[in-house]
Short mmCIF file of C-alpha atoms and ligand atoms in Angstrom, two decimals:
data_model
loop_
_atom_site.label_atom_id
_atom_site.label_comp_id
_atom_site.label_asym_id
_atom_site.label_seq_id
_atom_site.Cartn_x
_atom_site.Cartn_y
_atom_site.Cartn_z
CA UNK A 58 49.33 -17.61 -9.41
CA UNK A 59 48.77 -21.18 -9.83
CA UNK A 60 45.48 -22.51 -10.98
CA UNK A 61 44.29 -26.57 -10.20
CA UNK A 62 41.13 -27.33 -11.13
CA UNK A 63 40.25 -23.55 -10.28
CA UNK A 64 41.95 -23.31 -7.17
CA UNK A 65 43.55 -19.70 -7.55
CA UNK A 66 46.81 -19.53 -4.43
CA UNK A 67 48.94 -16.45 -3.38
CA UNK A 68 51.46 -16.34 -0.82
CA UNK A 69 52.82 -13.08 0.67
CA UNK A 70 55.25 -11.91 4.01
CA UNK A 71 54.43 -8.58 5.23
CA UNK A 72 56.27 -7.03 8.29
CA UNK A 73 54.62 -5.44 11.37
CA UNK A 74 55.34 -1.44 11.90
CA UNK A 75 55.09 0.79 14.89
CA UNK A 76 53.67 4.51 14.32
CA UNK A 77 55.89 7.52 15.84
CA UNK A 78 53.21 9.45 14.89
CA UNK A 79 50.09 7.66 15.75
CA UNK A 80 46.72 6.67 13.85
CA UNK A 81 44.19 7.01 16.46
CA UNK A 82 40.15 7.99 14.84
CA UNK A 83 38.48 7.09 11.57
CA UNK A 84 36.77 9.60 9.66
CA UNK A 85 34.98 7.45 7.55
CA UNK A 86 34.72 3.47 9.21
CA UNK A 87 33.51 2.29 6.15
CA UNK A 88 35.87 3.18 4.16
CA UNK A 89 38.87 3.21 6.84
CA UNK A 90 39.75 6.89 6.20
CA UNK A 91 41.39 8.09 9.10
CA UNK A 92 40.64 11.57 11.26
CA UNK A 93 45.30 11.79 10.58
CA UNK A 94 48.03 11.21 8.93
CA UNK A 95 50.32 8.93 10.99
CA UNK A 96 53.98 7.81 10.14
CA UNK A 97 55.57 4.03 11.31
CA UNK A 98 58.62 2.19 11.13
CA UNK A 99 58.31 -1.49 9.12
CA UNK A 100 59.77 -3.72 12.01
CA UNK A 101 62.22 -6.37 11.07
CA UNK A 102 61.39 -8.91 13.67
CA UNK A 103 58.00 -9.51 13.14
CA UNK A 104 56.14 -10.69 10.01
CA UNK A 105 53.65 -12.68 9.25
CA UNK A 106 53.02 -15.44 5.66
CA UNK A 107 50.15 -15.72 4.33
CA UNK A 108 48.58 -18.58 1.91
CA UNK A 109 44.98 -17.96 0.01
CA UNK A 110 43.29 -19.85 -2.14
CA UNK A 111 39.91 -19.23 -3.85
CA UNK A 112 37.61 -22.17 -5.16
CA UNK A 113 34.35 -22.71 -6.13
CA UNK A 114 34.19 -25.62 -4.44
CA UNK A 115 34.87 -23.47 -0.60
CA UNK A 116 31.14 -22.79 1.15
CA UNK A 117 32.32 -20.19 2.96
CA UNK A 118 35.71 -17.71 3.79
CA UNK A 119 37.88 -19.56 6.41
CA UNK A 120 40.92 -18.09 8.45
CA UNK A 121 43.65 -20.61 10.05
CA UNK A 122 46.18 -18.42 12.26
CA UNK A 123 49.10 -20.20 13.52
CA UNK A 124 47.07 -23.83 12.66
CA UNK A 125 43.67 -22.50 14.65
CA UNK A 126 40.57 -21.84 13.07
CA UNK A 127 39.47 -17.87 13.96
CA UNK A 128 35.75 -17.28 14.61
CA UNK A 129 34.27 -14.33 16.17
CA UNK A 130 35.59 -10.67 15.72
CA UNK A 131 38.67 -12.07 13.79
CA UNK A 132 35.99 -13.69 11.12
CA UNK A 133 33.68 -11.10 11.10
CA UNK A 134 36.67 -8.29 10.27
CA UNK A 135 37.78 -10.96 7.47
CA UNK A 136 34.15 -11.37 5.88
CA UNK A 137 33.70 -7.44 5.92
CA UNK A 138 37.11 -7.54 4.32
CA UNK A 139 36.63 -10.04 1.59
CA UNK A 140 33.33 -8.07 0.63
CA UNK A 141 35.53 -5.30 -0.63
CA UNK A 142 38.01 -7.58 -2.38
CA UNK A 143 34.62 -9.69 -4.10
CA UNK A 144 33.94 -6.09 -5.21
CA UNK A 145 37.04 -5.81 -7.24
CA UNK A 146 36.69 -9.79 -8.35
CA UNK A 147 34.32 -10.48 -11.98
CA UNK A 148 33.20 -13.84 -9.70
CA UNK A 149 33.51 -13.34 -6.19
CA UNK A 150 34.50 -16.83 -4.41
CA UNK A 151 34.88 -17.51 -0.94
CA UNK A 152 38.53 -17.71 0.42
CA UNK A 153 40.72 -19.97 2.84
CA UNK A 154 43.79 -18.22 4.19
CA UNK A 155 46.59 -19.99 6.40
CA UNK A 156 48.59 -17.35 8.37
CA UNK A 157 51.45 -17.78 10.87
CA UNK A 158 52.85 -14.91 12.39
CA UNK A 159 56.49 -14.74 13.49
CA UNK A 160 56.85 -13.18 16.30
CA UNK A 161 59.95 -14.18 18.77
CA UNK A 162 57.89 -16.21 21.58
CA UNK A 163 55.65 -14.98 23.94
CA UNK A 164 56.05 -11.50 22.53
CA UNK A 165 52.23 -10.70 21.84
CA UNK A 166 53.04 -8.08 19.22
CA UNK A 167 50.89 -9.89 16.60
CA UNK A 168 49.47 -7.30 14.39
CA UNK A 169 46.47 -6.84 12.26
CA UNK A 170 48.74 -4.63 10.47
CA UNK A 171 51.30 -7.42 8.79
CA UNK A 172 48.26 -9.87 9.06
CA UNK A 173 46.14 -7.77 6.31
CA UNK A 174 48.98 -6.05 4.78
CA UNK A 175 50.31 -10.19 3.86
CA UNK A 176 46.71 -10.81 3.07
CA UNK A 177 46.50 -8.66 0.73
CA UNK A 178 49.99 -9.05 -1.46
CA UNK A 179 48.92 -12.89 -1.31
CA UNK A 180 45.45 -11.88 -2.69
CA UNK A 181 47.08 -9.84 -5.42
CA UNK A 182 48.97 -12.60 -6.58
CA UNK A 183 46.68 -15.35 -6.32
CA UNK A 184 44.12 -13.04 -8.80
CA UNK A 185 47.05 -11.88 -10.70
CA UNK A 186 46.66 -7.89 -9.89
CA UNK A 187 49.31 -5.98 -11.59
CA UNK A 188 49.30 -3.66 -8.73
CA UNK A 189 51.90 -1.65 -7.46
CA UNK A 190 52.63 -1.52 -3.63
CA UNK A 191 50.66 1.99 -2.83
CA UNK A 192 47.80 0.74 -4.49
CA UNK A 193 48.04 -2.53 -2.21
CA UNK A 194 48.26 0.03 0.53
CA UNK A 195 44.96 1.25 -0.15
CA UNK A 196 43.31 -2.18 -0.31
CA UNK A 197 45.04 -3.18 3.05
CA UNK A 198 43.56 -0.28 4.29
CA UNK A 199 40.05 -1.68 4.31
CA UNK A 200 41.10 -4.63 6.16
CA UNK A 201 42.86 -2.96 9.21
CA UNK A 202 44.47 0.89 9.12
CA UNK A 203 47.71 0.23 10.58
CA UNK A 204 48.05 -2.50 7.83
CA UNK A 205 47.87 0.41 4.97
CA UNK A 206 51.75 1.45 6.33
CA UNK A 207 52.97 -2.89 6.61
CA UNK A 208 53.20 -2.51 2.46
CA UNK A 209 56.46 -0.69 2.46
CA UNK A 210 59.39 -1.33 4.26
CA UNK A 211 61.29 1.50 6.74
CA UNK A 212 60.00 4.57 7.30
CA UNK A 213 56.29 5.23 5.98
CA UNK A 214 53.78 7.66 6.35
CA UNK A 215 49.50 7.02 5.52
CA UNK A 216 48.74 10.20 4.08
CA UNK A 217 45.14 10.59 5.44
CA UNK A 218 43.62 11.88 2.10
CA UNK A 219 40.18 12.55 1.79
CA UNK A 220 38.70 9.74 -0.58
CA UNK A 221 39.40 5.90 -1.31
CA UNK A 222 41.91 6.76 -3.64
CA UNK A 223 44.26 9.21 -1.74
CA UNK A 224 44.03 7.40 1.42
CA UNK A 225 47.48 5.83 1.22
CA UNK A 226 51.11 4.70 2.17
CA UNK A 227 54.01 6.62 0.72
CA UNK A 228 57.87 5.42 1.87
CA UNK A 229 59.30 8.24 3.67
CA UNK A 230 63.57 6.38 4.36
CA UNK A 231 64.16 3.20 4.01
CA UNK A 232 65.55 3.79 7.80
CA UNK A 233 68.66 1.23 6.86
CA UNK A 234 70.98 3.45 8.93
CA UNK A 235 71.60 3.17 12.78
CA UNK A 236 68.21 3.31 13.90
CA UNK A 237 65.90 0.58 16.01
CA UNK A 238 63.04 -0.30 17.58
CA UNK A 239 63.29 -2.39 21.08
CA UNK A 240 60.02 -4.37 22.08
CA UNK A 241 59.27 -4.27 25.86
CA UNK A 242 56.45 -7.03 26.18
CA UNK A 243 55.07 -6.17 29.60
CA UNK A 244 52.35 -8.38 28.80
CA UNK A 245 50.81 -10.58 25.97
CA UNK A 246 47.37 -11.56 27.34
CA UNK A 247 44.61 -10.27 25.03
CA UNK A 248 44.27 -6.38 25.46
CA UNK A 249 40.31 -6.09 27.17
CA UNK A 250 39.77 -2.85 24.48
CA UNK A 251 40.30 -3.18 20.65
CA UNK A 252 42.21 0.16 18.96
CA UNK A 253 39.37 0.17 16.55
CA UNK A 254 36.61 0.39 19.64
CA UNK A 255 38.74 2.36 21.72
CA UNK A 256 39.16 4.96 18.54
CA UNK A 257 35.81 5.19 17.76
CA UNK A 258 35.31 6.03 21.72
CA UNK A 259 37.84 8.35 22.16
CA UNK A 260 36.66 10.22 18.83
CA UNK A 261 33.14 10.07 20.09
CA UNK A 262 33.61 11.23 23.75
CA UNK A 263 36.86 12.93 24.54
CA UNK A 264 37.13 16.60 24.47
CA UNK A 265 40.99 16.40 23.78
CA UNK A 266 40.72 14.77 20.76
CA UNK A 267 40.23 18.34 18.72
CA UNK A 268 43.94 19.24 20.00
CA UNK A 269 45.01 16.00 19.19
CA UNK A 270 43.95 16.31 15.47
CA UNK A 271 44.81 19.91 15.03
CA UNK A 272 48.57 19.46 16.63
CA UNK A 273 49.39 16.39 14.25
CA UNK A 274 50.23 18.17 10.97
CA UNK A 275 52.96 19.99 12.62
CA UNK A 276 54.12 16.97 14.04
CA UNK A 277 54.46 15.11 11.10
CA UNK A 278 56.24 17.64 9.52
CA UNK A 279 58.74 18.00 12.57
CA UNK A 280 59.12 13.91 12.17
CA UNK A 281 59.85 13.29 8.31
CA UNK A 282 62.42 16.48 8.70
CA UNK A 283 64.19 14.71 12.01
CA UNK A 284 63.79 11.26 10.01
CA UNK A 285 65.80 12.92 6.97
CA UNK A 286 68.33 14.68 9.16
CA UNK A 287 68.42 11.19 10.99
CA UNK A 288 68.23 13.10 14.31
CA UNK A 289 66.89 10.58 16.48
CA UNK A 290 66.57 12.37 19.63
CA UNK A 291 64.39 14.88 17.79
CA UNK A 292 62.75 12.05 16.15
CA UNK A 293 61.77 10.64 19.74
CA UNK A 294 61.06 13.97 21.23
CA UNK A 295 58.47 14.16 18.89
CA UNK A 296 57.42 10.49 19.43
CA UNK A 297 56.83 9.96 22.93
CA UNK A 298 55.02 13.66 22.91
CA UNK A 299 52.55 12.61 20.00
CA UNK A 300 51.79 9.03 21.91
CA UNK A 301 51.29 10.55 25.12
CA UNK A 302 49.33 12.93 23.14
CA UNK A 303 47.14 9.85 22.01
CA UNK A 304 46.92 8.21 25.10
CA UNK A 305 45.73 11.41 27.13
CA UNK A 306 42.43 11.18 24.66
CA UNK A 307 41.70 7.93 25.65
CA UNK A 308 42.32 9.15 29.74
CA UNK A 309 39.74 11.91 29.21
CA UNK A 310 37.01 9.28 27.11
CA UNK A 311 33.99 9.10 28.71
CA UNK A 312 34.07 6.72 30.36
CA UNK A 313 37.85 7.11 30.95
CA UNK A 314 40.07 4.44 29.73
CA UNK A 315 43.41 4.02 29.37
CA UNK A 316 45.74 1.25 27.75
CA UNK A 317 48.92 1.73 30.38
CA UNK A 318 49.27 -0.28 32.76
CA UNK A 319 51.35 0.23 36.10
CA UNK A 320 54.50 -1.77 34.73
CA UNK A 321 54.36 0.58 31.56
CA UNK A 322 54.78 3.81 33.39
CA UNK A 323 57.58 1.63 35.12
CA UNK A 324 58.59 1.11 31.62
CA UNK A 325 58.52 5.01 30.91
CA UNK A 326 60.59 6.08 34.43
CA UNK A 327 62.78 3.86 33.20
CA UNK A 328 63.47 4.99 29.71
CA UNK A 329 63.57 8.94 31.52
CA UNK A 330 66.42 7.59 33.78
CA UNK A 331 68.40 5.67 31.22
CA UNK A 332 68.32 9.19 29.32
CA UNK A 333 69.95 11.06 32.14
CA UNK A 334 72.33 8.31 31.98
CA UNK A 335 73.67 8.95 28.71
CA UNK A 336 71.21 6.56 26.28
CA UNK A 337 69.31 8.02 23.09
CA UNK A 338 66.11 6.45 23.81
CA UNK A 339 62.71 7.23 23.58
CA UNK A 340 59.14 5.27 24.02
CA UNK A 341 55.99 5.12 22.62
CA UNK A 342 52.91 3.08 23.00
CA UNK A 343 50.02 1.70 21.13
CA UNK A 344 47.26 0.09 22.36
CA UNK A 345 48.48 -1.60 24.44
CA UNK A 346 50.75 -2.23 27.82
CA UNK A 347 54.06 -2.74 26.38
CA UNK A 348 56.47 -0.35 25.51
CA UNK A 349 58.69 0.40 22.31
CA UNK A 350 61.62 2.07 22.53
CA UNK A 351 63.23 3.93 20.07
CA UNK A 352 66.95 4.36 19.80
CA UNK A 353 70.59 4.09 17.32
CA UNK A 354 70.62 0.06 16.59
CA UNK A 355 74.28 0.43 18.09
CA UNK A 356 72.94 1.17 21.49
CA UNK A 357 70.07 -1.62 21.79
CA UNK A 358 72.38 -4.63 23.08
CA UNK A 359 73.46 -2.14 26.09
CA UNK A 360 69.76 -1.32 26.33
CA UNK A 361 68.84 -4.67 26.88
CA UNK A 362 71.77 -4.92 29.86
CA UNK A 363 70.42 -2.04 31.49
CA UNK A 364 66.50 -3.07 31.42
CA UNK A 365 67.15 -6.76 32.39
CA UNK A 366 68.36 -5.23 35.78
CA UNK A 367 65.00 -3.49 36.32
CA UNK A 368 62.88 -5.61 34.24
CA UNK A 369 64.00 -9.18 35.60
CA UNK A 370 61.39 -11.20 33.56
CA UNK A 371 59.95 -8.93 30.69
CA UNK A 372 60.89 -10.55 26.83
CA UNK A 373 62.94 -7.38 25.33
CA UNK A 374 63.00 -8.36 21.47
CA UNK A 375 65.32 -5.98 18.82
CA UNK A 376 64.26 -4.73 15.44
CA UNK A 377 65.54 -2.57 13.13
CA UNK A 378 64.02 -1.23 9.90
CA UNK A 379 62.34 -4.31 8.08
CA UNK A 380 61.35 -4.82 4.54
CA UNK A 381 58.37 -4.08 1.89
CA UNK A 382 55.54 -6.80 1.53
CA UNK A 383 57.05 -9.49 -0.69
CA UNK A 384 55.51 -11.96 -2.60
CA UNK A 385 56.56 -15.93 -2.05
CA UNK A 386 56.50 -18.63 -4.24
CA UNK A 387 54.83 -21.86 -4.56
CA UNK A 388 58.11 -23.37 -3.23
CA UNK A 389 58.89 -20.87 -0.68
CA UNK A 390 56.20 -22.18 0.82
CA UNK A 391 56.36 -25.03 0.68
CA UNK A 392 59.76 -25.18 2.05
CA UNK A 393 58.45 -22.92 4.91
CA UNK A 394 55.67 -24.94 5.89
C1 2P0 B 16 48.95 3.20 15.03
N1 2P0 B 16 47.26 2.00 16.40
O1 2P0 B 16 49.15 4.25 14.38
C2 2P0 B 16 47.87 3.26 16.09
C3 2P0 B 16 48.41 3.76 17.39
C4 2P0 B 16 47.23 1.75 17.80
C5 2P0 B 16 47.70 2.97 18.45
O2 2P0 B 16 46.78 1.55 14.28
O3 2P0 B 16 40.34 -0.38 13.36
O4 2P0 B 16 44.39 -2.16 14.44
O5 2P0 B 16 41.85 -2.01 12.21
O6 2P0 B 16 41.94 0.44 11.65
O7 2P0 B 16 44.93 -0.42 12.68
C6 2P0 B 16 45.83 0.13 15.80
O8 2P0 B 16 44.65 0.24 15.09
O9 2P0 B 16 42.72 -0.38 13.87
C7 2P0 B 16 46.66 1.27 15.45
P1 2P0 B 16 41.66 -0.58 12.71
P2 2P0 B 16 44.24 -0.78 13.93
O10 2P0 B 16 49.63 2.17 14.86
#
């Protein structure tokens, strides 16, 4: 924390994740508890740093990403946001955050979940929280759900709970092994239906979403044993069935939606075929068009060979497990930006 003049400043990285098993329905939208327990991997290759400050002197709570000033949904989830963390503050004062994701270009995975997961750590240090990273999880949680799982690095599961206290991220692996995540980006325009509206939908409307709730349990327990046994063709199995599962809730919505677009069932043909061929690799898909495949780190350069012959154009980008929110200093900073 540094204090000048009563200008209280954090700084914080936190690391975007992709769910094998997928958060998809709140239980509570208030309080972000979620209808299911879901289970990511921490991505290395994208992250986003984050600078607060609080000062008396601010008027109102301001949000810079990559140098432009958000208004709009972006504001409005950052002013519900800020009224939780002015909960846990003796004087609430407004807040000006400067964010730059890092994401390799024109990849349009930028995240709510390392945006409010890197909020959050750079919150905790500018107000000096002694907190430990699950309870971080559970504050992240009320900014964006996906963002509960950014706190911890590899493998991570939100256990749903049933309360603001045991609604939280637990590390599973620390996945630093021969695992990886490849990023298809089919497209990076703005998606035209937000998870959290399409959720609340699909929860509302969709008669399948009972079998996708009751089903995911047994899932998760199939995944964390596959994860332990590192068995990644059982671990994708498992994967692609539980996001198709997801995706077949928004189909039967009413009305029907869906987030897949004709390139990503392109996308999923070809991930089939390069199977027969011998690959271990799997997809999944958020919500969203593009496609993540999961497969042994060893096999993702030979991955990218084979896709660049089908997908001429696409950006494929390479991950493997990435770290735990960490804080940054003053000079960190400084020297970063
Ligand atoms: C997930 N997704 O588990 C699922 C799978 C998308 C599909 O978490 O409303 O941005 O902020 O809690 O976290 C995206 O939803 O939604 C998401 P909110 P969030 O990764």
């Amino acid at each position: 924390m540094t204090n000048h003049s009563s200008v209280f400043t954090g700084q914080a990285r936190a690391h975007t994740n992709i769910a094998l098993i997928k958060y998809w329905g709140k239980k509570d939208p208030d309080l972000f508890l979620p209808m299911v327990s879901s289970l990511s991997l921490t991505l290395s290759a994208f992250y986003t740093d984050t600078r607060v400050s609080f000062s008396e002197s601010y008027t109102e709570n301001r949000l810079l990403v990559n140098g432009l000033e958000q208004t709009g949904k972006a504001k409005e989830s950052l002013d519900r946001f800020m009224s939780v963390i002015g909960s846990k503050m003796e004087h609430p004062l407004p807040i000006h955050i400067e964010s730059f994701n890092h994401v390799p270009t024109a990849a349009g995975l930028a995240s709510s979940a390392s945006a409010y997961a890197a909020m959050t750590g750079a919150i905790a240090q500018a107000l000096n929280w002694d907190l430990d990273l699950q309870s971080l999880s559970r504050i992240a949680r009320r900014g964006s759900g996906s963002a509960t799982r950014s706190l911890f690095g590899g493998f991570v599961e939100w256990e749903k709970g049933t309360d603001d206290l045991s609604s939280k991220a637990i590390p599973i692996d620390d996945g630093l092994w021969d695992v990886g995540m490849l990023a298809l980006v089919l497209n990076d325009k703005e998606k035209t239906i937000s998870s959290r509206d399409g959720m609340a939908k699909t929860v509302a409307t969709s008669p399948f979403y009972p079998a996708f709730v009751s089903s995911q349990d047994s899932d998760l327990e199939l995944m964390k044993k596959a994860i332990k046994e590192r068995d990644i063709v059982s671990m994708g199995e498992i994967a692609e069935h539980n996001a198709m599962k997801m995706h077949a809730t928004t189909l039967s919505a009413k009305p029907p939606m869906t987030y897949l677009s004709p390139d990503s069932l392109r996308a999923i043909k070809a991930v089939q075929d390069l199977r027969n061929s011998g690959f271990t690799c799997y997809y999944t898909m958020d919500a969203g068009p593009n496609v993540k495949i999961l497969s042994p780190a060893s096999q993702q350069d030979d991955l990218i060979k084979a896709l660049r012959q089908i997908f001429k154009d696409v950006t494929l980008v390479k991950s493997q497990a990435g770290p735990a929110m960490r804080y940054l200093s003053d000079e960190e900073w400084q020297e970063l930006y």
